[in-house]
Amino acid sequence: MSTAPIDRRAPIDRRALVDRHAVEVTGIVPESPLSVGNGELCYTVDVTGLQTFPGSHPVEERTGGVPGTLLATMSSWGWHSVPGSYALAETTRTYPTPRGPVPYVDMRGDLSGTGERPASAAESWLRANPHRLDLGRIGLAATGGAPLSPADLSGVHQRLDLWTGTITSRYRLRGAPVLVTTACHPSRDVLALRVESPLLAGGLGVRLAFPYGSQDWGNAADWTRPSAHSSALRRSERGFTVARVLDGAAYDVVVALSGGGAAVASGPHEFLVTFREPAAELVIAFHPAAAGRLPAFGEVVAASGRHWSRFWSTGGAVDLSAARDDRAPELERRVVLSQYLTAIHCAGSLPPAETGLMANSWRGRFHLEMHWWHAAHFPLWGRAELLERGLGWYAAILPRARATARDQGCPGARWPKQTGPDGRESPSPIGPFLLWQQPHPIHLAELVRRASGTEHALERYADVVMDTAAFMAAHAVKGRDGYALGPPLVPAQESYAEVRAAAWNPTFELAYWSWALEVAQRWRRLLGLPPEPSWSEVSAGMARPRVRDGVYAAMDAPPYTVRDDHPSMLYALGLVPPTRLIDPATMRATLHDVLATWPWETTWGWDFPAIAMTATRLGEPETALAALLMPVAKNTHLPNGHNRQSAALPAYLPGNGGLLAAVALMAVSYTPL
């Protein structure tokens, strides 16, 4: 791919750019279904345009439970906990630290690539609750005779029109034509479905079914406990409402019908809608307390079209149609589809799960060390408001984060790793010991400040930035070689969890700590506050990372570098802009050592854009492109655009968001983030 300067004055035909990457499907692709959504609600469908065949899109279960499906209906607000009265204190262990004994949430059970083995009921419950809910399954159903099966389909042609955010599905079902249009309202948790087929007048209906919440890994729906929840049907002039209650969780599903539709209960939590006409529209609202007039089908489709055309017509765009490199079309496809996927999965009012609103990786709980990879690209592409939807959540959990810092003998706020809406940490031998999520709120807030203005950012995020930095400065301990981090800790490269009680000075975290404290000090000046001397002292005085055999080690303690998982030492100059701690020549040697020797099957999807960012900052654009498009399994981007990792992790949004962050850095010629 040519690395010649880009003529930024040349106009981009944005409609043509987007349209050439519309996703078209002619049959069931088990790992690659299509979705519509708005960041708060997402609805994933099979080739019928609904969720008719969930078993055709399985998600492997890692913890010995029931396999899930990619065909879910999920929201940012839909969470559930099974009854339990366990407290984090039941999983706390005291560790010796340079500051004295400190309590950490821990896990005496085992985590591995093949599953989880909690050592107690408290560990099990606290890791699995709350979990994200599958709000309901909406699919076609036969109203008589044999149930529908994928074998009943023929002549499939399905298209996701990115410019309008709608899915059109054409096929024959048992020989009869069917046309389904699927859309999601851009600002309300409302789905719009239109089904056209002669079968509707007799033989075909729409089934709505509602599961209990699942504590299994990857599976958001438990269909085995019908007596544990309730689904009450209430008919109305325009349709019906299903009032859902699951222990302490409750929400309404409000359905407006056309086509002479009527609903009847067909099971304990199942409702069959039949029609008298060959064309029918369903508008379905999900909300904890759904209220207000439902828009008509046409209004939802029109609103979706306006929203997505505006989305694509503004913000950043990269057009590679004139490039002569064979890699250009695939890179452009990944960029376009990643913009769509992160907008529907990663732009809600909470930080997203790693599988977004598609499947329940880690029970739908989100990982704050991944928030940067999901969402940092939004302001870089001119869409800071999409990051800000979830960034405000940090202020909401400040009291809990402050309590964690206080318990560990520090001022400010210490952020959790794996959590849910309440901000509670999860028991783990890894998560509570990670540090690299700590600077992220400073980094993300700084990106918003640069994109949206200083006054706006200071007003919204000053408390979060100040408290984040206060903990960071106090947590670092002055030693012989400068300010140090740990023990205990687990670096971003989680392979060192077993030595967390002795881990010390990871390269990436040292650089990130220094840079973020410098940014926070700049915020103090912008706020009109005097500099905080300790922040400058720690930032300038961080210990230099360990160099062994001419390359950076992962950390400054045995085993120093394990060639497994993330090559995180590279990201001390990549995700992190240049600092005095990192020597570019040594980092260049480290980069090429990693590229020559690292076992790529152990990495994750965000590693490839992260490596591309390091190469970009070192002035090696060809190396960056090669890393970004490295042909290995964890760097696969499916026909629907998702970055697949495995059967248990079939969608991985940090890979999509990371790609966009890396391309943004590459496109602006190494300007620091």
XYZ file of C-alpha atoms in Angstrom:
673
model
C 0.000 0.000 0.000
C 1.427 3.357 -0.947
C 2.755 5.388 1.969
C 2.897 8.613 -0.047
C 1.239 11.657 1.576
C -2.558 11.715 1.332
C -4.275 14.591 -0.420
C -6.734 15.475 2.348
C -8.376 18.062 0.091
C -9.664 15.430 -2.301
C -13.393 14.876 -1.706
C -14.526 11.434 -0.596
C -17.690 9.989 -2.046
C -18.893 8.800 1.321
C -22.001 7.077 0.047
C -19.962 5.032 -2.423
C -17.381 4.255 0.277
C -20.029 2.904 2.642
C -22.166 1.154 0.040
C -19.336 -0.945 -1.314
C -19.076 -2.586 2.112
C -22.752 -3.328 2.664
C -22.880 -6.900 3.966
C -24.676 -9.393 1.715
C -25.513 -12.959 2.750
C -26.850 -15.827 0.636
C -27.028 -18.503 3.315
C -26.497 -19.170 6.995
C -22.957 -18.288 8.111
C -22.969 -19.617 11.695
C -20.322 -17.270 13.082
C -21.431 -14.142 11.210
C -25.039 -12.971 11.795
C -26.054 -9.332 11.279
C -27.236 -6.764 13.828
C -29.083 -3.481 14.129
C -28.714 -1.234 17.146
C -28.083 2.177 18.636
C -25.471 1.642 21.362
C -28.103 1.046 24.050
C -30.072 -1.757 22.356
C -28.915 -4.341 19.846
C -30.896 -7.002 17.994
C -28.990 -9.728 16.129
C -30.762 -11.777 13.471
C -30.305 -14.821 11.284
C -31.019 -14.895 7.549
C -34.784 -14.714 8.196
C -34.317 -11.131 9.433
C -35.445 -12.272 12.880
C -34.226 -14.751 15.495
C -35.876 -17.827 14.026
C -32.980 -20.309 14.238
C -30.821 -19.440 17.282
C -29.199 -22.855 17.263
C -27.609 -22.052 13.906
C -25.397 -19.405 15.554
C -23.915 -21.047 18.662
C -21.567 -19.622 21.279
C -19.383 -22.150 23.058
C -19.794 -22.232 26.847
C -16.455 -22.075 28.704
C -17.581 -22.955 32.219
C -19.481 -26.195 31.726
C -22.908 -24.605 31.262
C -25.345 -24.536 28.378
C -24.065 -23.103 25.063
C -25.488 -19.757 24.056
C -26.399 -18.103 20.787
C -25.301 -15.003 18.928
C -28.962 -14.168 18.256
C -29.634 -12.045 21.330
C -31.589 -8.899 22.154
C -29.466 -6.969 24.634
C -29.331 -3.533 26.185
C -27.033 -1.442 28.342
C -29.648 -1.307 31.113
C -30.886 -4.917 31.146
C -29.161 -6.724 34.044
C -30.196 -9.468 36.456
C -28.890 -11.124 39.613
C -30.032 -14.428 41.031
C -30.797 -14.193 44.745
C -27.673 -14.177 46.897
C -26.157 -12.330 49.835
C -22.419 -12.585 49.328
C -19.953 -9.768 50.016
C -16.547 -8.991 48.536
C -15.094 -9.235 52.044
C -15.549 -13.011 51.727
C -12.973 -13.049 48.907
C -10.463 -10.528 50.280
C -6.859 -11.461 51.031
C -4.131 -9.282 52.567
C -0.901 -8.908 50.599
C 2.403 -7.414 51.768
C 3.230 -4.282 49.751
C 5.908 -1.570 49.933
C 3.285 0.498 51.791
C 2.506 -2.253 54.301
C -0.266 -4.895 54.343
C -3.055 -4.124 51.848
C -6.344 -5.992 51.288
C -7.118 -7.122 47.727
C -10.149 -8.834 46.318
C -8.768 -12.209 45.264
C -9.866 -15.629 44.074
C -8.671 -18.877 45.585
C -10.201 -20.810 42.732
C -8.680 -21.175 39.297
C -9.044 -19.380 35.974
C -7.715 -20.886 32.798
C -8.247 -20.779 29.076
C -10.656 -23.700 29.381
C -12.914 -22.338 32.080
C -13.359 -21.232 35.678
C -13.241 -23.215 38.895
C -14.364 -20.987 41.775
C -13.333 -22.198 45.224
C -16.476 -21.039 47.023
C -20.092 -20.101 46.521
C -19.133 -16.479 47.180
C -16.552 -16.472 44.386
C -18.982 -18.098 41.988
C -21.879 -15.734 42.739
C -19.808 -12.554 42.789
C -18.252 -13.371 39.415
C -21.584 -14.182 37.785
C -23.874 -11.462 39.188
C -25.152 -9.191 37.951
C -25.220 -10.612 34.428
C -26.607 -9.054 31.277
C -30.068 -10.192 30.180
C -31.229 -11.459 26.838
C -34.409 -9.365 26.756
C -36.320 -11.644 24.413
C -36.222 -13.901 21.376
C -38.283 -12.716 18.385
C -38.528 -15.075 15.430
C -40.830 -16.605 12.869
C -42.861 -19.650 13.883
C -45.194 -22.089 12.171
C -48.756 -21.762 13.424
C -49.478 -25.383 12.626
C -47.701 -28.524 11.505
C -43.999 -29.147 11.889
C -41.784 -26.483 13.458
C -39.679 -24.419 11.090
C -36.135 -25.546 10.352
C -33.227 -24.086 8.347
C -33.916 -26.748 5.721
C -37.174 -24.909 4.923
C -35.191 -21.964 3.515
C -34.115 -21.410 -0.067
C -33.112 -18.523 -2.297
C -31.699 -16.462 0.569
C -30.484 -12.936 -0.084
C -29.922 -10.723 2.950
C -28.384 -7.250 2.921
C -27.275 -4.923 5.691
C -27.543 -1.420 4.235
C -25.015 0.515 6.302
C -26.145 3.885 4.956
C -29.634 3.435 6.447
C -28.931 0.913 9.225
C -31.572 -1.527 7.940
C -31.461 -5.220 7.121
C -33.507 -6.552 4.213
C -33.976 -10.334 4.049
C -35.498 -12.070 1.002
C -35.963 -15.822 0.790
C -38.424 -18.594 0.212
C -39.814 -20.432 3.196
C -41.352 -23.808 2.363
C -41.536 -22.542 -1.188
C -43.381 -19.282 -0.440
C -41.701 -15.853 -0.761
C -40.857 -13.878 2.375
C -39.516 -10.338 2.695
C -38.455 -9.002 6.106
C -37.206 -5.504 6.926
C -35.440 -4.973 10.256
C -34.475 -1.637 11.843
C -33.709 -0.069 15.220
C -34.621 3.440 16.306
C -31.456 5.545 16.732
C -32.445 7.166 20.035
C -35.110 4.890 21.555
C -34.906 1.218 22.477
C -37.397 0.333 19.771
C -37.232 -2.293 17.032
C -39.253 -2.134 13.825
C -40.030 -5.303 11.858
C -42.037 -5.732 8.660
C -42.880 -9.195 7.377
C -44.416 -9.717 3.930
C -45.482 -13.190 2.829
C -48.618 -15.001 1.713
C -47.865 -17.409 4.569
C -48.912 -14.777 7.101
C -52.541 -15.258 6.175
C -52.272 -18.842 7.424
C -49.370 -20.961 8.604
C -46.816 -18.374 9.743
C -46.609 -16.102 12.770
C -44.081 -14.312 14.943
C -43.015 -15.846 18.243
C -41.811 -13.815 21.235
C -40.164 -15.820 24.009
C -38.530 -14.649 27.230
C -35.833 -16.476 29.225
C -34.551 -16.239 32.767
C -31.125 -14.676 33.297
C -28.172 -17.017 32.894
C -25.043 -17.188 35.053
C -23.226 -19.216 32.393
C -20.263 -17.786 30.522
C -21.331 -16.687 27.043
C -25.007 -17.579 27.444
C -27.441 -14.792 28.322
C -30.579 -16.964 28.392
C -31.674 -19.718 30.772
C -34.739 -21.546 29.436
C -34.788 -24.195 32.190
C -36.378 -22.183 35.032
C -39.850 -21.089 33.933
C -41.115 -20.812 37.510
C -38.353 -18.360 38.514
C -39.741 -15.389 36.557
C -42.985 -14.026 35.157
C -44.206 -12.718 31.793
C -47.640 -11.147 32.106
C -49.594 -10.389 28.919
C -51.752 -7.280 28.781
C -53.580 -6.546 25.521
C -54.143 -3.037 24.205
C -55.922 -1.429 21.266
C -52.774 -1.348 19.136
C -51.142 -4.572 20.348
C -49.998 -5.809 23.740
C -47.471 -5.442 26.564
C -45.499 -8.171 28.293
C -44.516 -7.187 31.835
C -41.344 -9.038 32.799
C -40.201 -9.668 36.367
C -37.035 -11.627 37.216
C -36.242 -11.441 40.926
C -35.210 -7.799 41.439
C -35.182 -6.950 37.723
C -38.229 -5.783 35.776
C -38.891 -4.377 32.327
C -41.732 -4.015 29.846
C -41.949 -5.144 26.245
C -44.532 -3.049 24.417
C -45.640 -4.271 20.987
C -47.685 -2.380 18.403
C -49.141 -4.473 15.569
C -50.584 -4.018 12.119
C -51.857 -6.549 9.611
C -54.678 -7.709 11.853
C -52.223 -9.079 14.370
C -53.231 -10.681 17.656
C -51.190 -12.369 20.377
C -51.948 -15.470 22.405
C -49.903 -17.186 25.098
C -48.338 -20.334 23.650
C -46.137 -21.287 26.604
C -45.174 -20.102 30.105
C -43.086 -17.230 28.679
C -43.978 -17.510 25.011
C -46.447 -15.584 22.862
C -47.480 -16.269 19.289
C -48.614 -13.376 17.104
C -50.774 -14.313 14.124
C -52.002 -12.093 11.310
C -54.927 -11.932 8.896
C -53.091 -10.044 6.142
C -50.052 -10.908 3.992
C -48.056 -7.920 5.273
C -47.543 -7.046 8.923
C -45.538 -4.586 10.956
C -44.371 -4.961 14.540
C -42.879 -2.103 16.542
C -41.387 -3.375 19.782
C -40.139 -1.191 22.644
C -37.951 -2.467 25.478
C -37.530 -0.434 28.636
C -37.530 -0.816 32.409
C -40.770 1.181 32.306
C -41.764 1.627 28.669
C -43.977 4.672 28.177
C -44.982 7.165 25.546
C -46.358 6.778 22.071
C -44.676 4.125 19.992
C -43.505 5.350 16.599
C -44.878 3.660 13.503
C -42.738 1.253 11.522
C -42.108 3.862 8.827
C -41.058 6.427 11.422
C -38.434 4.092 12.852
C -37.045 3.266 9.417
C -36.950 6.946 8.464
C -35.238 7.901 11.735
C -32.690 5.137 11.230
C -31.986 6.345 7.692
C -31.490 9.946 8.819
C -29.239 8.910 11.675
C -26.944 6.645 9.698
C -26.652 8.904 6.671
C -25.635 11.702 9.053
C -23.225 9.351 10.858
C -21.458 8.441 7.626
C -21.557 11.976 6.228
C -19.708 13.463 9.213
C -16.652 12.472 11.202
C -13.600 10.747 9.799
C -13.468 8.654 6.654
C -10.692 6.732 4.929
C -11.066 6.032 1.210
C -8.518 3.546 -0.160
C -10.190 2.980 -3.522
C -7.289 4.559 -5.393
C -4.633 2.462 -3.636
C -2.847 -0.100 -5.784
C -1.949 -2.428 -2.917
C -3.906 -5.705 -2.778
C -4.498 -5.181 0.943
C -6.384 -1.915 0.485
C -9.931 -3.273 -0.076
C -9.780 -5.486 3.010
C -8.403 -2.714 5.224
C -11.089 -0.337 3.986
C -13.784 -2.983 4.626
C -12.568 -3.507 8.177
C -12.507 0.226 8.835
C -16.052 0.813 7.573
C -17.598 -2.187 9.319
C -15.723 -1.461 12.551
C -17.237 2.029 12.614
C -20.714 0.512 12.346
C -20.101 -2.236 14.885
C -18.549 -0.028 17.544
C -21.383 2.495 17.128
C -24.055 -0.144 17.816
C -22.147 -2.142 20.462
C -19.739 0.242 22.221
C -21.548 3.591 22.457
C -24.006 3.018 25.277
C -24.402 4.525 28.727
C -22.051 1.927 30.218
C -18.634 0.697 29.108
C -19.205 -2.262 26.759
C -18.583 -5.960 27.209
C -15.912 -7.442 24.966
C -18.621 -9.064 22.831
C -20.690 -5.889 23.023
C -24.452 -6.445 22.972
C -24.152 -9.671 20.981
C -23.195 -12.373 23.489
C -22.411 -12.620 27.192
C -18.642 -12.892 27.324
C -17.811 -12.873 31.038
C -21.639 -12.805 31.630
C -21.893 -9.462 29.867
C -19.745 -7.762 32.513
C -17.335 -5.197 31.173
C -13.580 -4.937 31.514
C -12.325 -1.429 32.153
C -8.838 -2.131 30.799
C -10.608 -2.716 27.475
C -12.671 0.491 27.531
C -9.872 2.387 25.781
C -9.807 -0.172 22.978
C -13.570 -0.112 22.547
C -14.060 3.631 22.495
C -10.914 5.810 22.300
C -11.325 5.970 18.536
C -14.636 7.857 18.741
C -13.094 11.306 19.371
C -10.250 10.512 16.972
C -12.835 10.025 14.218
C -14.820 13.131 15.154
C -17.486 11.343 17.230
C -16.530 12.232 20.790
C -20.181 12.213 21.869
C -20.291 8.431 21.399
C -17.445 7.973 23.900
C -19.049 10.430 26.293
C -22.226 8.367 26.602
C -20.306 5.836 28.707
C -17.483 7.988 30.051
C -19.824 9.681 32.522
C -20.302 6.325 34.280
C -16.930 6.736 36.015
C -18.273 9.723 37.961
C -21.293 7.629 38.980
C -19.103 4.998 40.668
C -16.574 7.406 42.204
C -17.737 6.612 45.762
C -16.998 2.905 45.287
C -13.641 3.588 43.566
C -12.694 5.986 46.364
C -13.550 3.343 48.937
C -11.251 0.837 47.194
C -8.405 3.367 47.215
C -9.036 4.201 50.858
C -9.032 0.520 51.842
C -5.641 0.217 50.139
C -4.235 3.209 51.999
C -4.352 5.737 49.159
C -6.295 8.897 48.346
C -8.268 9.289 45.127
C -10.026 6.489 43.237
C -8.903 3.019 42.157
C -10.959 1.670 39.273
C -12.116 -1.948 39.086
C -11.279 -4.319 36.259
C -14.207 -6.703 35.669
C -17.466 -5.167 36.786
C -21.119 -4.387 36.124
C -23.236 -1.251 36.430
C -22.588 -0.911 40.177
C -18.802 -0.735 39.756
C -18.119 -3.670 42.085
C -14.921 -5.614 41.436
C -15.096 -9.347 40.618
C -13.082 -11.952 42.526
C -10.109 -12.964 40.406
C -6.421 -13.806 40.684
C -5.911 -11.281 37.845
C -8.407 -8.417 37.662
C -8.003 -6.678 41.043
C -4.228 -6.694 40.551
C -4.220 -5.028 37.122
C -3.045 -1.422 36.936
C -3.314 -0.452 33.300
C -7.011 0.409 33.461
C -6.175 3.109 36.004
C -4.841 5.801 33.592
C -7.574 5.149 30.997
C -10.097 7.714 32.320
C -7.399 10.392 32.124
C -6.520 9.378 28.574
C -10.134 9.191 27.442
C -11.049 12.497 29.066
C -8.040 14.141 27.427
C -9.161 12.864 24.024
C -12.586 14.392 24.664
C -10.961 17.675 25.709
C -8.983 17.860 22.482
C -12.007 16.972 20.378
C -14.776 18.897 22.136
C -13.106 21.775 23.945
C -11.423 22.377 27.263
C -14.313 23.997 29.112
C -16.697 21.165 28.243
C -14.240 18.447 29.296
C -13.210 20.130 32.539
C -16.812 20.604 33.571
C -17.708 16.961 33.027
C -14.570 15.003 33.929
C -12.380 17.055 36.276
C -13.312 15.059 39.390
C -12.593 11.752 37.657
C -9.227 12.951 36.340
C -8.179 14.445 39.689
C -9.134 11.392 41.736
C -7.564 9.010 39.236
C -4.255 10.868 39.399
C -4.337 11.188 43.191
C -4.441 7.408 43.533
C -1.737 6.921 40.909
C 0.721 9.275 42.593
C 0.134 7.723 46.008
C 0.254 4.127 44.757
C 3.735 4.503 43.257
C 6.493 3.884 45.814
C 9.873 5.605 45.787
C 12.780 3.194 45.517
C 16.440 3.140 44.701
C 15.859 3.473 40.944
C 12.884 5.838 41.065
C 9.177 5.489 41.659
C 8.040 1.903 41.287
C 4.817 -0.043 40.761
C 4.027 -3.168 42.754
C 3.911 -5.714 44.185
C 1.335 -7.160 44.089
C 0.302 -6.578 40.522
C -0.494 -8.337 37.271
C 0.783 -6.590 34.135
C -1.351 -6.109 31.038
C 0.312 -9.316 29.886
C -1.678 -11.486 32.273
C 0.662 -14.458 32.002
C 2.291 -13.335 35.274
C -0.756 -13.855 37.492
C 0.937 -16.683 39.403
C 3.771 -14.361 40.454
C 1.541 -11.381 41.265
C 2.857 -11.204 44.832
C 6.358 -10.447 43.483
C 5.666 -8.746 40.121
C 7.360 -5.364 39.790
C 7.636 -2.445 37.367
C 5.976 -3.594 34.136
C 7.347 -1.575 31.207
C 4.021 -0.517 29.721
C 2.497 0.567 33.019
C 5.567 2.609 34.028
C 5.330 4.701 30.855
C 1.546 5.010 31.037
C 1.721 6.098 34.695
C 4.278 8.804 33.920
C 2.407 10.162 30.894
C -1.040 10.181 32.523
C 0.180 12.020 35.630
C 1.683 14.668 33.365
C -1.672 15.059 31.589
C -3.514 15.296 34.904
C -1.116 18.039 36.021
C -1.961 19.916 32.839
C -5.656 19.629 33.773
C -4.887 21.214 37.143
C -3.395 24.201 35.365
C -6.413 24.443 33.080
C -8.658 24.356 36.146
C -6.738 27.249 37.650
C -5.345 25.048 40.420
C -1.724 25.075 41.592
C 0.414 22.106 40.494
C 0.379 19.093 42.784
C 4.096 18.566 43.585
C 3.776 14.822 44.170
C 2.276 14.272 40.736
C 5.214 15.951 39.018
C 7.689 14.158 41.243
C 6.246 10.735 40.470
C 5.739 11.438 36.762
C 9.315 12.649 36.286
C 10.791 10.095 38.627
C 9.287 6.805 37.455
C 11.850 4.021 37.324
C 13.128 3.246 33.859
C 11.962 -0.082 32.427
C 14.260 -3.087 32.501
C 16.324 -3.745 29.327
C 17.651 -7.269 28.803
C 19.702 -8.318 25.799
C 19.013 -4.983 24.130
C 15.196 -5.171 24.324
C 12.602 -4.145 26.879
C 11.485 -6.822 29.302
C 7.814 -7.123 30.127
C 8.588 -6.320 33.787
C 11.526 -5.880 36.154
C 11.161 -9.151 38.047
C 11.594 -12.826 37.181
C 10.624 -14.254 34.750
C 10.989 -10.782 33.119
C 9.425 -11.758 29.771
C 7.196 -14.723 29.026
C 6.464 -15.157 25.325
C 2.751 -15.646 25.699
C -0.362 -13.447 25.613
C 0.099 -9.695 24.928
C 3.579 -8.363 24.063
C 2.661 -5.505 26.363
C 6.116 -3.905 26.639
C 5.603 -2.641 23.074
C 2.665 -0.530 24.142
C 4.830 1.738 26.308
C 5.332 3.555 22.999
C 2.158 2.995 20.999
C -0.961 3.409 23.033
C 1.255 5.636 25.220
C 2.694 8.683 23.430
C 6.444 9.380 23.700
C 7.823 9.779 27.232
C 11.318 10.225 28.650
C 11.183 6.632 29.904
C 11.209 4.957 26.495
C 14.180 4.983 24.157
C 12.951 4.696 20.532
C 16.000 2.657 19.433
C 15.458 0.104 22.182
C 11.745 -0.017 21.412
C 12.507 -0.574 17.717
C 14.691 -3.544 18.645
C 11.916 -4.829 20.918
C 9.340 -4.490 18.160
C 11.335 -6.525 15.681
C 12.237 -9.118 18.304
C 8.523 -9.594 19.021
C 7.616 -9.759 15.328
C 10.239 -12.462 14.781
C 9.480 -14.682 17.756
C 6.049 -14.139 19.310
C 3.525 -17.045 19.266
C 0.566 -15.264 17.650
C -1.969 -17.912 18.625
C -1.647 -16.688 22.239
C -2.420 -13.053 21.438
C -5.739 -11.183 21.284
C -7.401 -9.143 18.572
C -6.346 -5.753 19.922
C -2.666 -6.739 19.911
C -2.378 -6.295 16.147
C -3.561 -2.675 16.035
C -1.537 -2.027 19.201
C 1.611 -3.268 17.452
C 0.689 -1.130 14.437
C 0.546 1.907 16.728
C 4.022 1.166 18.069
C 5.390 0.793 14.540
C 3.678 4.034 13.521
C 5.234 6.001 16.363
C 8.608 4.583 15.347
C 8.123 5.782 11.768
C 7.680 2.327 10.209
C 4.415 2.533 8.226
C 4.986 -0.691 6.289
C 5.564 -2.591 9.528
C 2.385 -1.030 10.900
C 0.323 -2.145 7.915
C 1.761 -5.649 8.054
C 0.841 -5.914 11.743
C -2.636 -4.479 11.217
C -3.437 -7.078 8.540
C -1.373 -9.991 9.850
C -3.014 -13.187 8.505
C -3.469 -15.067 11.797
C -6.579 -16.486 13.446
C -6.947 -13.878 16.213
C -6.826 -11.112 13.569
C -9.732 -12.535 11.558
C -12.529 -10.118 10.648
C -15.670 -12.013 9.638
C -18.030 -11.096 6.770
C -20.101 -9.095 9.293
C -16.927 -7.248 10.357
C -16.551 -8.783 13.814
C -13.070 -9.705 15.039
C -13.462 -13.381 15.926
C -11.190 -14.988 18.539
C -12.683 -18.448 19.096
C -15.936 -20.370 19.320
C -16.315 -19.074 22.879
C -15.399 -15.505 21.908
C -16.932 -15.175 18.435
C -17.012 -11.365 18.497
C -14.316 -9.189 20.045
C -14.996 -5.465 19.864
C -11.606 -4.340 21.281
C -10.136 -5.604 18.013
C -12.512 -3.403 16.004
C -12.009 -0.332 18.154
C -8.261 -0.880 18.224
C -8.170 -1.051 14.437
C -9.864 2.348 14.236
C -7.502 3.890 16.803
C -4.496 2.573 14.911
C -5.751 3.788 11.529
C -6.449 7.216 13.033
C -2.870 7.427 14.297
C -1.510 6.232 10.943
C -3.653 8.682 8.972
C -2.450 11.763 10.837
C 1.244 10.983 10.395
C 2.208 10.004 13.911
C 0.597 12.933 15.760
C 0.520 11.801 19.424
C -2.852 10.784 20.794
